[in-house]
PDB file of C-alpha atoms in Angstrom:
ATOM      1  CA  LEU X   1       0.000   0.000   0.000  1.00  0.00           C
ATOM      2  CA  VAL X   2       2.832   2.421   0.786  1.00  0.00           C
ATOM      3  CA  GLU X   3       3.965   2.143  -2.840  1.00  0.00           C
ATOM      4  CA  GLU X   4       0.660   3.588  -4.068  1.00  0.00           C
ATOM      5  CA  LYS X   5       1.171   7.315  -3.574  1.00  0.00           C
ATOM      6  CA  ARG X   6      -2.372   8.246  -4.616  1.00  0.00           C
ATOM      7  CA  SER X   7      -3.804   6.084  -1.836  1.00  0.00           C
ATOM      8  CA  LEU X   8      -2.271   8.089   1.017  1.00  0.00           C
ATOM      9  CA  ILE X   9      -5.076  10.636   1.253  1.00  0.00           C
ATOM     10  CA  LYS X  10      -7.845   8.043   1.398  1.00  0.00           C
ATOM     11  CA  PHE X  11      -5.845   6.047   3.923  1.00  0.00           C
ATOM     12  CA  LEU X  12      -5.348   9.039   6.210  1.00  0.00           C
ATOM     13  CA  MET X  13      -9.040   9.884   6.014  1.00  0.00           C
ATOM     14  CA  SER X  14      -9.822   6.416   7.364  1.00  0.00           C
ATOM     15  CA  VAL X  15      -7.518   6.748  10.376  1.00  0.00           C
ATOM     16  CA  ASN X  16      -9.057   7.096  13.829  1.00  0.00           C
ATOM     17  CA  TRP X  17      -7.134  10.129  15.058  1.00  0.00           C
ATOM     18  CA  ASN X  18      -8.549   9.677  18.548  1.00  0.00           C
ATOM     19  CA  ASP X  19      -6.727   6.345  18.921  1.00  0.00           C
ATOM     20  CA  SER X  20      -3.228   7.175  20.172  1.00  0.00           C
ATOM     21  CA  GLU X  21      -1.738   3.801  19.216  1.00  0.00           C
ATOM     22  CA  GLU X  22      -3.165   3.956  15.697  1.00  0.00           C
ATOM     23  CA  VAL X  23      -1.876   7.501  15.319  1.00  0.00           C
ATOM     24  CA  ARG X  24       1.577   6.418  16.496  1.00  0.00           C
ATOM     25  CA  VAL X  25       1.768   3.602  13.935  1.00  0.00           C
ATOM     26  CA  VAL X  26       0.519   5.812  11.099  1.00  0.00           C
ATOM     27  CA  THR X  27       2.719   8.836  11.781  1.00  0.00           C
ATOM     28  CA  LEU X  28       5.920   7.122  12.890  1.00  0.00           C
ATOM     29  CA  GLU X  29       5.914   3.910  10.870  1.00  0.00           C
ATOM     30  CA  LEU X  30       3.725   4.212   7.783  1.00  0.00           C
ATOM     31  CA  MET X  31       3.799   7.838   6.613  1.00  0.00           C
ATOM     32  CA  PRO X  32       7.631   8.084   6.506  1.00  0.00           C
ATOM     33  CA  LYS X  33       7.729   4.994   4.268  1.00  0.00           C
ATOM     34  CA  TRP X  34       4.980   6.113   1.903  1.00  0.00           C
ATOM     35  CA  LYS X  35       5.933   6.869  -1.677  1.00  0.00           C
ATOM     36  CA  ARG X  36       6.280  10.617  -2.163  1.00  0.00           C
ATOM     37  CA  ILE X  37       2.995  12.167  -3.226  1.00  0.00           C
ATOM     38  CA  ASP X  38       2.620  14.961  -5.775  1.00  0.00           C
ATOM     39  CA  LEU X  39       2.351  18.577  -4.692  1.00  0.00           C
ATOM     40  CA  ALA X  40      -1.261  18.756  -5.842  1.00  0.00           C
ATOM     41  CA  ASP X  41      -2.080  15.851  -3.522  1.00  0.00           C
ATOM     42  CA  ALA X  42      -0.160  17.512  -0.692  1.00  0.00           C
ATOM     43  CA  LEU X  43      -2.643  20.382  -0.926  1.00  0.00           C
ATOM     44  CA  MET X  44      -5.368  17.964   0.108  1.00  0.00           C
ATOM     45  CA  LEU X  45      -3.445  17.240   3.300  1.00  0.00           C
ATOM     46  CA  LEU X  46      -3.643  20.959   4.085  1.00  0.00           C
ATOM     47  CA  SER X  47      -7.399  21.187   3.505  1.00  0.00           C
ATOM     48  CA  HIS X  48     -10.224  21.449   6.041  1.00  0.00           C
ATOM     49  CA  GLN X  49     -10.344  17.667   6.272  1.00  0.00           C
ATOM     50  CA  PHE X  50      -7.071  17.766   8.181  1.00  0.00           C
ATOM     51  CA  ALA X  51      -7.526  21.113   9.931  1.00  0.00           C
ATOM     52  CA  ASN X  52      -5.144  21.416  12.901  1.00  0.00           C
ATOM     53  CA  ASN X  53      -3.905  17.840  12.294  1.00  0.00           C
ATOM     54  CA  MET X  54      -0.224  18.560  12.882  1.00  0.00           C
ATOM     55  CA  PRO X  55       1.280  15.169  11.820  1.00  0.00           C
ATOM     56  CA  VAL X  56      -0.538  15.221   8.482  1.00  0.00           C
ATOM     57  CA  ARG X  57       0.135  18.900   7.824  1.00  0.00           C
ATOM     58  CA  LYS X  58       3.801  18.437   8.717  1.00  0.00           C
ATOM     59  CA  HIS X  59       4.024  15.625   6.146  1.00  0.00           C
ATOM     60  CA  ALA X  60       2.516  17.937   3.524  1.00  0.00           C
ATOM     61  CA  ILE X  61       4.989  20.692   4.405  1.00  0.00           C
ATOM     62  CA  GLY X  62       7.812  18.208   3.857  1.00  0.00           C
ATOM     63  CA  ILE X  63       6.522  17.636   0.314  1.00  0.00           C
ATOM     64  CA  LEU X  64       6.335  21.387  -0.275  1.00  0.00           C
ATOM     65  CA  ASP X  65       9.831  21.877   1.069  1.00  0.00           C
ATOM     66  CA  ASP X  66      11.236  19.612  -1.641  1.00  0.00           C
ATOM     67  CA  ALA X  67       9.389  21.441  -4.419  1.00  0.00           C
ATOM     68  CA  PRO X  68      11.119  24.142  -6.518  1.00  0.00           C
ATOM     69  CA  ASP X  69      10.038  27.767  -6.143  1.00  0.00           C
ATOM     70  CA  GLU X  70       8.269  27.722  -9.504  1.00  0.00           C
ATOM     71  CA  GLU X  71       5.986  24.897  -8.392  1.00  0.00           C
ATOM     72  CA  VAL X  72       5.274  26.492  -5.013  1.00  0.00           C
ATOM     73  CA  GLU X  73       4.382  29.760  -6.750  1.00  0.00           C
ATOM     74  CA  LEU X  74       2.017  27.913  -9.069  1.00  0.00           C
ATOM     75  CA  PHE X  75      -0.039  26.784  -6.067  1.00  0.00           C
ATOM     76  CA  MET X  76       0.395  29.940  -3.969  1.00  0.00           C
ATOM     77  CA  LEU X  77      -3.279  30.941  -4.035  1.00  0.00           C
ATOM     78  CA  GLN X  78      -4.391  27.522  -2.784  1.00  0.00           C
ATOM     79  CA  LEU X  79      -1.628  27.486  -0.170  1.00  0.00           C
ATOM     80  CA  VAL X  80      -2.617  30.895   1.171  1.00  0.00           C
ATOM     81  CA  GLN X  81      -6.241  29.822   1.395  1.00  0.00           C
ATOM     82  CA  ALA X  82      -5.159  26.671   3.247  1.00  0.00           C
ATOM     83  CA  MET X  83      -3.864  28.887   6.064  1.00  0.00           C
ATOM     84  CA  ARG X  84      -7.497  29.131   7.165  1.00  0.00           C
ATOM     85  CA  TYR X  85      -7.183  25.674   8.665  1.00  0.00           C
ATOM     86  CA  GLU X  86      -4.310  26.550  10.975  1.00  0.00           C
ATOM     87  CA  PRO X  87      -4.631  28.107  14.448  1.00  0.00           C
ATOM     88  CA  LEU X  88      -4.501  31.861  14.826  1.00  0.00           C
ATOM     89  CA  PRO X  89      -0.802  32.844  14.993  1.00  0.00           C
ATOM     90  CA  PRO X  90       0.475  33.872  18.443  1.00  0.00           C
ATOM     91  CA  ARG X  91       1.055  37.572  19.004  1.00  0.00           C
ATOM     92  CA  GLU X  92       4.468  37.048  20.586  1.00  0.00           C
ATOM     93  CA  GLY X  93       7.369  35.695  18.536  1.00  0.00           C
ATOM     94  CA  TRP X  94       5.376  35.534  15.324  1.00  0.00           C
ATOM     95  CA  GLY X  95       7.337  36.803  12.335  1.00  0.00           C
ATOM     96  CA  GLU X  96      10.730  36.156  13.889  1.00  0.00           C
ATOM     97  CA  ALA X  97      13.175  33.820  12.155  1.00  0.00           C
ATOM     98  CA  ARG X  98      12.989  30.276  13.540  1.00  0.00           C
ATOM     99  CA  ASP X  99      16.745  29.836  13.345  1.00  0.00           C
ATOM    100  CA  SER X 100      19.102  32.449  14.720  1.00  0.00           C
ATOM    101  CA  PRO X 101      19.325  35.002  11.902  1.00  0.00           C
ATOM    102  CA  ALA X 102      22.325  37.079  11.011  1.00  0.00           C
ATOM    103  CA  PRO X 103      22.269  40.526  12.601  1.00  0.00           C
ATOM    104  CA  SER X 104      20.041  42.847  10.638  1.00  0.00           C
ATOM    105  CA  THR X 105      21.819  45.354   8.392  1.00  0.00           C
ATOM    106  CA  ARG X 106      18.791  47.598   8.425  1.00  0.00           C
ATOM    107  CA  LYS X 107      19.362  51.173   9.532  1.00  0.00           C
ATOM    108  CA  ARG X 108      17.302  51.726  12.645  1.00  0.00           C
ATOM    109  CA  THR X 109      15.500  54.697  14.115  1.00  0.00           C
ATOM    110  CA  GLY X 110      17.564  57.860  14.058  1.00  0.00           C
ATOM    111  CA  ASP X 111      19.032  57.218  10.618  1.00  0.00           C
ATOM    112  CA  ALA X 112      17.389  59.227   7.830  1.00  0.00           C
ATOM    113  CA  ALA X 113      17.416  56.404   5.272  1.00  0.00           C
ATOM    114  CA  GLY X 114      16.068  53.922   7.783  1.00  0.00           C
ATOM    115  CA  ASP X 115      13.334  56.318   8.885  1.00  0.00           C
ATOM    116  CA  ALA X 116      12.314  56.986   5.269  1.00  0.00           C
ATOM    117  CA  LEU X 117      12.041  53.252   4.592  1.00  0.00           C
ATOM    118  CA  GLU X 118      10.002  52.792   7.749  1.00  0.00           C
ATOM    119  CA  ARG X 119       7.567  55.501   6.673  1.00  0.00           C
ATOM    120  CA  GLU X 120       7.260  54.015   3.180  1.00  0.00           C
ATOM    121  CA  VAL X 121       6.455  50.550   4.541  1.00  0.00           C
ATOM    122  CA  LEU X 122       3.951  51.977   7.030  1.00  0.00           C
ATOM    123  CA  ASP X 123       2.294  53.979   4.251  1.00  0.00           C
ATOM    124  CA  VAL X 124       1.870  50.808   2.189  1.00  0.00           C
ATOM    125  CA  LEU X 125       0.396  48.924   5.151  1.00  0.00           C
ATOM    126  CA  ASP X 126      -1.864  51.807   6.137  1.00  0.00           C
ATOM    127  CA  GLY X 127      -3.187  52.113   2.604  1.00  0.00           C
ATOM    128  CA  MET X 128      -4.128  48.458   2.667  1.00  0.00           C
ATOM    129  CA  GLY X 129      -5.903  48.798   5.997  1.00  0.00           C
ATOM    130  CA  VAL X 130      -3.400  46.607   7.830  1.00  0.00           C
ATOM    131  CA  LEU X 131      -2.773  49.158  10.565  1.00  0.00           C
ATOM    132  CA  ASP X 132      -6.367  49.651  11.651  1.00  0.00           C
ATOM    133  CA  SER X 133      -6.249  50.456  15.359  1.00  0.00           C
ATOM    134  CA  GLY X 134      -9.108  48.111  16.137  1.00  0.00           C
ATOM    135  CA  ASP X 135      -7.026  45.068  15.191  1.00  0.00           C
ATOM    136  CA  GLU X 136      -3.906  45.891  17.158  1.00  0.00           C
ATOM    137  CA  SER X 137      -2.897  44.007  20.262  1.00  0.00           C
ATOM    138  CA  GLY X 138      -3.084  47.158  22.340  1.00  0.00           C
ATOM    139  CA  GLY X 139      -6.776  47.583  21.678  1.00  0.00           C
ATOM    140  CA  GLY X 140      -7.756  47.213  25.332  1.00  0.00           C
ATOM    141  CA  GLY X 141      -9.531  44.585  27.367  1.00  0.00           C
ATOM    142  CA  GLY X 142     -12.337  44.116  24.847  1.00  0.00           C
ATOM    143  CA  GLY X 143     -10.040  42.564  22.240  1.00  0.00           C
ATOM    144  CA  GLY X 144      -9.898  39.161  23.824  1.00  0.00           C
ATOM    145  CA  SER X 145     -13.650  38.851  24.243  1.00  0.00           C
ATOM    146  CA  SER X 146     -14.327  39.876  20.637  1.00  0.00           C
ATOM    147  CA  LYS X 147     -11.952  37.191  19.400  1.00  0.00           C
ATOM    148  CA  ALA X 148     -13.657  34.606  21.550  1.00  0.00           C
ATOM    149  CA  GLN X 149     -16.999  35.628  20.060  1.00  0.00           C
ATOM    150  CA  LYS X 150     -15.601  35.088  16.577  1.00  0.00           C
ATOM    151  CA  GLY X 151     -14.545  31.570  17.509  1.00  0.00           C
ATOM    152  CA  GLU X 152     -10.875  32.142  16.746  1.00  0.00           C
ATOM    153  CA  VAL X 153      -8.350  29.699  18.170  1.00  0.00           C
ATOM    154  CA  ALA X 154      -5.089  31.076  19.508  1.00  0.00           C
ATOM    155  CA  ALA X 155      -1.976  29.095  18.658  1.00  0.00           C
ATOM    156  CA  SER X 156      -0.162  27.920  21.764  1.00  0.00           C
ATOM    157  CA  ASP X 157       3.034  27.314  19.845  1.00  0.00           C
ATOM    158  CA  LEU X 158       4.619  28.865  16.765  1.00  0.00           C
ATOM    159  CA  ASN X 159       5.104  25.337  15.384  1.00  0.00           C
ATOM    160  CA  ASP X 160       1.304  25.062  15.048  1.00  0.00           C
ATOM    161  CA  CYS X 161       1.490  27.562  12.180  1.00  0.00           C
ATOM    162  CA  LEU X 162       3.401  25.203   9.907  1.00  0.00           C
ATOM    163  CA  LEU X 163       2.161  26.398   6.526  1.00  0.00           C
ATOM    164  CA  SER X 164       2.318  30.109   7.333  1.00  0.00           C
ATOM    165  CA  THR X 165       5.856  29.809   8.654  1.00  0.00           C
ATOM    166  CA  PHE X 166       6.964  27.703   5.690  1.00  0.00           C
ATOM    167  CA  LEU X 167       5.644  30.167   3.111  1.00  0.00           C
ATOM    168  CA  ILE X 168       7.266  33.144   4.823  1.00  0.00           C
ATOM    169  CA  ASP X 169      10.580  31.284   5.083  1.00  0.00           C
ATOM    170  CA  ARG X 170      10.500  30.514   1.357  1.00  0.00           C
ATOM    171  CA  ALA X 171       9.282  33.990   0.401  1.00  0.00           C
ATOM    172  CA  ILE X 172      12.202  35.794   2.020  1.00  0.00           C
ATOM    173  CA  GLU X 173      14.531  33.911  -0.327  1.00  0.00           C
ATOM    174  CA  SER X 174      12.695  34.485  -3.627  1.00  0.00           C
ATOM    175  CA  PHE X 175      11.223  37.658  -5.109  1.00  0.00           C
ATOM    176  CA  PRO X 176       8.537  35.830  -7.165  1.00  0.00           C
ATOM    177  CA  LEU X 177       7.380  33.984  -4.034  1.00  0.00           C
ATOM    178  CA  ALA X 178       7.586  37.117  -1.897  1.00  0.00           C
ATOM    179  CA  ALA X 179       5.537  39.140  -4.404  1.00  0.00           C
ATOM    180  CA  SER X 180       2.973  36.384  -4.888  1.00  0.00           C
ATOM    181  CA  LEU X 181       2.539  35.805  -1.152  1.00  0.00           C
ATOM    182  CA  TYR X 182       2.413  39.562  -0.488  1.00  0.00           C
ATOM    183  CA  TRP X 183      -0.402  40.261  -2.932  1.00  0.00           C
ATOM    184  CA  PHE X 184      -2.512  37.236  -2.032  1.00  0.00           C
ATOM    185  CA  LEU X 185      -2.201  38.048   1.673  1.00  0.00           C
ATOM    186  CA  SER X 186      -2.951  41.725   1.047  1.00  0.00           C
ATOM    187  CA  VAL X 187      -6.347  40.664  -0.286  1.00  0.00           C
ATOM    188  CA  GLU X 188      -7.108  37.922   2.244  1.00  0.00           C
ATOM    189  CA  GLN X 189      -6.087  39.991   5.284  1.00  0.00           C
ATOM    190  CA  VAL X 190      -8.879  42.544   4.872  1.00  0.00           C
ATOM    191  CA  GLY X 191     -11.134  41.934   7.863  1.00  0.00           C
ATOM    192  CA  ASP X 192      -9.405  38.668   8.801  1.00  0.00           C
ATOM    193  CA  PRO X 193      -7.124  38.765  11.899  1.00  0.00           C
ATOM    194  CA  LYS X 194      -5.384  35.506  10.991  1.00  0.00           C
ATOM    195  CA  PHE X 195      -4.252  36.618   7.537  1.00  0.00           C
ATOM    196  CA  LYS X 196      -3.491  40.084   8.882  1.00  0.00           C
ATOM    197  CA  ALA X 197      -1.091  38.546  11.434  1.00  0.00           C
ATOM    198  CA  VAL X 198       0.664  36.523   8.730  1.00  0.00           C
ATOM    199  CA  PHE X 199       0.843  39.576   6.446  1.00  0.00           C
ATOM    200  CA  LYS X 200       2.479  41.642   9.170  1.00  0.00           C
ATOM    201  CA  ALA X 201       4.909  38.785   9.872  1.00  0.00           C
ATOM    202  CA  LEU X 202       5.940  38.713   6.210  1.00  0.00           C
ATOM    203  CA  ILE X 203       6.599  42.456   6.282  1.00  0.00           C
ATOM    204  CA  ARG X 204       8.700  42.162   9.437  1.00  0.00           C
ATOM    205  CA  ARG X 205      10.799  39.349   7.999  1.00  0.00           C
ATOM    206  CA  LEU X 206      11.410  41.301   4.798  1.00  0.00           C
ATOM    207  CA  GLU X 207      12.399  44.377   6.790  1.00  0.00           C
ATOM    208  CA  ASP X 208      15.154  42.383   8.512  1.00  0.00           C
ATOM    209  CA  SER X 209      17.471  42.273   5.481  1.00  0.00           C
ATOM    210  CA  VAL X 210      18.728  44.673   2.825  1.00  0.00           C
ATOM    211  CA  TRP X 211      17.338  42.378   0.127  1.00  0.00           C
ATOM    212  CA  GLY X 212      13.964  42.293   1.853  1.00  0.00           C
ATOM    213  CA  GLN X 213      13.872  46.080   2.055  1.00  0.00           C
ATOM    214  CA  GLU X 214      14.472  46.238  -1.701  1.00  0.00           C
ATOM    215  CA  VAL X 215      11.593  43.807  -2.208  1.00  0.00           C
ATOM    216  CA  LEU X 216       9.290  46.026  -0.157  1.00  0.00           C
ATOM    217  CA  GLU X 217      10.333  49.043  -2.214  1.00  0.00           C
ATOM    218  CA  LYS X 218       9.495  47.194  -5.444  1.00  0.00           C
ATOM    219  CA  LEU X 219       6.148  46.069  -4.039  1.00  0.00           C
ATOM    220  CA  GLY X 220       5.439  49.631  -2.954  1.00  0.00           C
ATOM    221  CA  ARG X 221       6.050  50.836  -6.507  1.00  0.00           C
ATOM    222  CA  GLN X 222       3.787  48.098  -7.873  1.00  0.00           C
ATOM    223  CA  ARG X 223       1.045  49.185  -5.543  1.00  0.00           C
ATOM    224  CA  TRP X 224       1.521  52.851  -6.528  1.00  0.00           C
ATOM    225  CA  TRP X 225       1.070  51.978 -10.200  1.00  0.00           C
ATOM    226  CA  LEU X 226      -2.050  49.929  -9.459  1.00  0.00           C
ATOM    227  CA  GLU X 227      -3.546  52.839  -7.547  1.00  0.00           C
ATOM    228  CA  TYR X 228      -2.518  55.263 -10.307  1.00  0.00           C
ATOM    229  CA  VAL X 229      -4.267  53.161 -12.969  1.00  0.00           C
ATOM    230  CA  ALA X 230      -7.357  52.851 -10.757  1.00  0.00           C
ATOM    231  CA  ARG X 231      -7.481  56.615 -10.143  1.00  0.00           C
ATOM    232  CA  THR X 232      -6.977  57.376 -13.836  1.00  0.00           C
ATOM    233  CA  LYS X 233      -9.741  54.973 -14.824  1.00  0.00           C
ATOM    234  CA  LYS X 234     -12.096  56.440 -12.213  1.00  0.00           C
ATOM    235  CA  ALA X 235     -11.359  59.987 -13.389  1.00  0.00           C
ATOM    236  CA  ALA X 236     -11.927  59.036 -17.033  1.00  0.00           C
ATOM    237  CA  THR X 237     -15.222  57.330 -16.160  1.00  0.00           C
ATOM    238  CA  ALA X 238     -16.385  60.394 -14.224  1.00  0.00           C
ATOM    239  CA  LYS X 239     -15.728  62.543 -17.293  1.00  0.00           C
ATOM    240  CA  GLY X 240     -17.624  60.128 -19.500  1.00  0.00           C
ATOM    241  CA  GLY X 241     -14.449  58.848 -21.180  1.00  0.00           C
TER     242      GLY X 241
END
């Protein structure tokens, strides 16, 4: 059975995940031996059918990790949407590199170039509605109760956010992935605290390197042109053009 890669999904759907012994056999003995599935099939392991199932999602991430950037980019929309089935990212530690990163070369507060970059990034975020005060952690005592009413689940560990962390880690090494993830998240994060947290984490990770700062500058210019075209079209329509 382990030689039939297409059978893995159906097999995992038949597993009793409440049986600890069965889970142990499946995750430690069978899944590691299974023939490598295709990336399209790995997406199924990240769907709602395996929401918050860490062993299965970790197996899918392993498949994604072996895929080239071009293939990951091809499925970026589906991967971003699959983040819905992960816990809400924790407020503390989210967006920081998992491994000890090299010291940031970014010019910090007090340096004119660094301050200008900071303002540019904040302008981009503010224009997208990311910095709405009502969604910030300092929103007062009512924030926790509102989240509970929405049924959101807080992640107790950064490792619970496997897919989100994986995509950010890959994006900070590839401009096509960074741009693709940035724009998909910029749409999904509107009104959604989970995607907003991931979007902010991506920005923070990009800010931590000179290359990432250049990426943000390029994305800022892309956004400016999109807004310029939209304004021009609106003005022409208003004039009956």
